[in-house]
Structure formats: structure tokens, C-alpha cells
Amino acid sequence: MTTATPVPMSPVGVTRQIRYRDAINEALRQEMERDETVILLGEDIAGAAGREHLGFVDSWGGAFRTTQGLIQQFGNQRVLDTPLSEAAFVGAAIGASSTGMRAVAELMFVDFVGVCMDQLLNNAAKMRYMFGGQVKVPFTLLTRIGAGFGSAAQHSESFYSIFSHIPGLKGVVPSDPYTAKGLLIAAIRDDDPVVYFEHKGLYGDMGLVPEEPYALPLGKARTVRQGTDVTLVGISRMTWVCTEAAAELAKAGISAQVIDLLSVSPIDYDHIIDSVRRTHRVVVVDEDTPICSIASDICARVAEEAFDHLDAPPSRVTAPHTPVPYSRALENYYVPNAARVVKAVQGLVNRK
Amino acid sequence: MELDRDNLIWLYRTMVTIRRFEERGIPETGQRRMSASVHSSAGQEAVPTGICAHLTKEDYIASTHRGHGHAIAKGVDPKLMMAELFGRTTGTNKGKGGSMHIADMSKGMLGTNGVVAASVPLAVGAALTSKLKKLGRVAVAFFGDGGANQGVLHESMNLAAVWKLPVIFCCENNGYAESTPVEYALSVPNVADRAAGYGMPGFHVDGMDVFAVYEAAGQAVARARAGLGPTLMECRTYRYYGHTVFDNPLTYRTKEEEAFWRNRDPLKLFRERVMPEGLLTAEELDRIDRETDQLMEDAIKFADDSPLPEAPQLYEDVYVNYPKEMMKRGANMEI
């Protein structure tokens, strides 16, 4: 069992800071420069498609500007604006990836996956197995998660757990610019289908990012804060809710280790279990809903594999089992925050 | 597009191979209690044969749940297909796919598919690969009259038309989606009528007549190869058996209707065309029949003599690269 932390907190000897959004853009750009079979398909990823003659080129650059500037460099045969047809273009990206391309398709919000789920579930995930290993599907799906923006129930979900449940798919949840770039490069280079979850609340975050291309390992977590009394596991933006809670807990004399999960398939259980064996307590903080979730899965795994090391039941702080509400008055209760994490930890520590 | 003697022999041999595979292989699969999910394309042989006659090994096809004929016409070895139906390691898919997932990437065969119309965008994607890499290949998306009403087909036709991709959308209209008659489920008289909605040519042909299919497909394939974009061709055909071979089609269609179509059998029509014209003799055609019978016996023996997969195969080929222990961790597997 590995116990080392293979993904560092931040790169060594780097001084350049860029935003999460720009780290994604840079990863796409560098992979498209490296490998001409890398193509990008999605709705409005360039914008104003077909209006080049009117001077509109990349006037839009993607709903969150993550693909801005790519069409100028790579042209409209590699940066393909699509009709609003997720089933067709996600399916076509899977078909292209199984015949020699390395296609990256963008699903604007993960909430929209219903319209193309069949292609992900029945083709991307299963083709290699059903075909007896004859085919590789080096396909990447970019999509977005995250509540907290008053976008209501159809533009705010975080249900990466649906994808983790499907054998044949991999998934990553980068939490900062450094992991955003390294995990996207890894996802594109990987020979299996990978779903890459961008968190809308992180786009503006700055962080140290090497200029050269680099791939971080898929399926590996990292420790972002050391501690001895409790293990907090964060997923995507929840990692920073965990560190905020850890700072609060420190004031009360409770030392929390914070693990940033980074991958939701494969899940780095060993990293978590190794930590729990030392801290004897675990709280998983997940913006996804609680039933059949990553948080539930990690708790089950800890209970199975580290039962004798636990001083308290494995615990979760998650969104409720409800859709995401619109009003900020409600949404603020929906998304897990540091106060809820602190309270949950105190409950475990004070348990006698 | 003149057909020479070798072409004619290929057309006939391909159709007979499909017919014999369905009528011999499927009952044998049933006898081995391997699967009830097997769909016979007997009666529909002229469609894949007439289309694939225009394709090279490098061209792509994406197929349906009723796809044995597509695979055979695209050059997939019937012995390996039989072994696949029997669940053997020597099968096209190492026994992991069965009838509804037969694939042979070395032959451009992107798989039969268990979800109606789900394979259509795969053909569109393969055509995109061909266009971007300038490979000159075309892709055929087969679907049925049931698939004609699936949203993903319509999105795919629009996308292929917008991007002028080298795709042939081929509807095998055999009259029934399981038990639902096409005239009940289709909002227009012909599936081909819908081509107009996507700005592509659409036409329907007699799918029992391999010469009619061949000629029409020639135009669609030529158009695709010339970079002029996709075509929708509808082939009117008939399946001789039920949705699967184990259901009774007389619960939704008449004996008279079956007799009508059986009288238009594609093998019979072929003989009636080539023999009077002296292109091929009855003896030559009979010899092909006998050779194909022998091929099926050899295929059955090959499949029976092949090993079944060992238990650890369960965990193979899920991913290119994934920790195997993750596939069974916490599942209390015995292997």
C-alpha cells in the first residue's frame, strides 16, 4: 500500500501565478500543440461559428472563457463549435477517439448529462470491455460542477458520483490551478475515457503553475495540511472549505489533516486509510448530495478497512438530498461550509 | 458501376453466408444456452451486402442489435463470430460482447450495438476522423425503422450535414420495431422523407434486391467520398423471424404478409436475375451454397473446440490502465 503523497501541494521552484481558468486553457493549448490528433468539440467553445468573414473570431471563447484563443491558433478544424446536440457530438467524439483521434468534448454543465448519458454509459465506458480489448477510447469530457451562484437546480449540481459508479470511466476533480493543468494534461494523454470536472467557483483562483507541460497522476490524492486528530477529505472546492475548518479547529486545539481527493475514479482510498489509521477519525466533505455518494463510499471503505483504528464513526458533511435551490438564502445552507465541518469534527472529538 | 463475375460471386456468397450464419448459428447458440438475446437478420441480407460491396477494409461501419449481416458483409470472419456467440476466448470480442457487440476494428467494424441508434454517432465520429486526417474513408451508420425515431439519429444527421461528413445513414426498414409496425410509429410515409429536414439527399430502395441496393449505395458512397456530405438511404426489407428468434411474430403480423416477403427473398431474386442472363449458373450457385454450409459446420466446430474464458478475464479490458484491485475491493469476490 502506498503511503507517500505523490501529488505535491504546489510545484517547486515556480514563481508564476495564473488563474484556474487560464491553467485549463494552457493545458488545452499545450496538448493541442504537442499532438495534432487532439481536437476540441463543444457548444460555443469558440463562438460566432462561421462568422469569420465578419471579423468575429473567438469573440466568445467558451461560456467560461476556458477555450478562448484556441481557434485562432488551431483553426476551425480542430476547435469545432457544435450545434446544440450533446448526444451527437459527445458520441462523435467517442467515435473519433476510437478511430485515431484524441477528442476532448465539452459538456457545458454536468446537469446536462442526461441528454448524452447513453453515449457515455453505453459506448465510451463499455466499448473496450465489450470489444474484448480491441479498442482504446482516449476521450476526455470537460464539464462543470458547483453551486453558490444563484443558478438554481439545473446549472449547479456536483454529481461526479454518477460517473464514479460506472466501470470504464475515470474522473478528476482539480481544486486549484496547479492541479487543473496537470490533471487535464493527464486526462488528455490517458488512453481511457476521463471526465474532468471544473468547479465554477474556482475559475478566478490564482496559484503557482509551471509554464512547461506536466501531467499529474490520475487516481492519486494529496495532503494539503498535516494533522493528527482528524482526517478531513475534501473534493474539488470543498478542499478549501476543509482547510478553512482546519484553521478554525486549530484554534480550539484540534489538529486536522486535510486530504484533497483530486480523483473520483480511481479513488485513492489508501491515502485516506493511511491517514485515518493515525488520526482515528474521518469527515468527508462533499458538495454532492449524500445518498450513494463519494462521501458514502469513502465512509464505507474506511469502516471496512480501518474499523479497528476508529475512535468515532466515519462521518460526512455534504449537500442535502435535495435539488439546488435558487434563492441565496437557501443556497447558503445547501453548500457545505467550514462551520458545519467544525461542528461535525467537534462532535466526533467530544464523543466519549 | 458494372459488376463483373467476381463481384457477382462475392454478392451471392456474402448473402448466403449471412443467411446460413443466422439459420445455423443462432439455433446452435440457443442449444448451448448461451444467450436469448440474439437477433436474426435473415431476409435482410441484400442491404449490408449491396452497401459493403462499395467499401474498402479501411472504411467504417457502425451497426445495430441485428448486426451479424453487417459484420459478415464488412469482412468479419464468421468463425470468429460463431465463437463469439458461443462465448469463447477465440471470438471476435474474446467472449465479452456476444451477438449485440460484435466488433472487429481491423475491419473497420465499430460494433453491433445493444441500444437502438446508439452506434450512429460513432459512425459520425469515425467520419470526422477520416475528414480531419484526410484518410478518404467513409462511414456507414446502420439503423432500423425503430432507430429512425431516436433523437440521437436526428442530432447525428444534422451534425454530419453541418460538417459535410462522409457518412451514409442507412435505414433498414424491416417494418417492425419489435412488435410495433412502422406505419404506427413513423410520422411520415418514408424514413427517407426526413432527409429534407437535414439538407441531405434521401431516397428509398427495394432492400430485397441486392442490385437495387448496390446501385443506390454507389451514389451515396461516391457522394461521401467526394466530400459532398451525408446521404440518407432507406432500404425496404423484412426480417423472417421474430424480434429475437424466440418470439412469435404472428402475434403482430400475418402469414400472408410473411409469404409475400418470402416470395421476394433476396437470394431467390438474385438467382432469378443472374441465371437467365447466363451470368452465373445454377451449378455455380449451388456450389457456393454447399461451400457455405461447410463453412458453418467448420465454424461451429471451431467455436466448440475453443476454450471458454477463465475467471480472471472478468477484470480484463475494462480500462487500458486502472488498478485491478479496485474492481473487486470491498466486493467480497471469490476470484
Coordinates of N, CA and C in Angstrom, one line a residue, chain A residues 247-254 346:
Chain A
A247 N -8.2 25.5 10.1 CA -7.7 26.6 10.7 C -8.5 27.0 12.0
E248 N -9.8 26.9 11.9 CA -10.7 27.1 13.0 C -10.5 26.1 14.1
L249 N -10.4 24.9 13.7 CA -10.2 23.8 14.7 C -8.9 23.9 15.4
A250 N -7.9 24.4 14.7 CA -6.5 24.6 15.3 C -6.6 25.5 16.5
K251 N -7.5 26.5 16.4 CA -7.6 27.5 17.5 C -8.2 26.8 18.7
A252 N -8.9 25.7 18.5 CA -9.5 25.0 19.6 C -8.6 23.8 20.0
G253 N -7.5 23.8 19.4 CA -6.5 22.7 19.8 C -6.7 21.4 19.1
I254 N -7.5 21.4 18.0 CA -7.8 20.2 17.3 C -7.0 20.2 16.0
Q346 N -16.1 18.5 15.9 CA -16.2 18.6 17.4 C -17.1 17.5 18.0

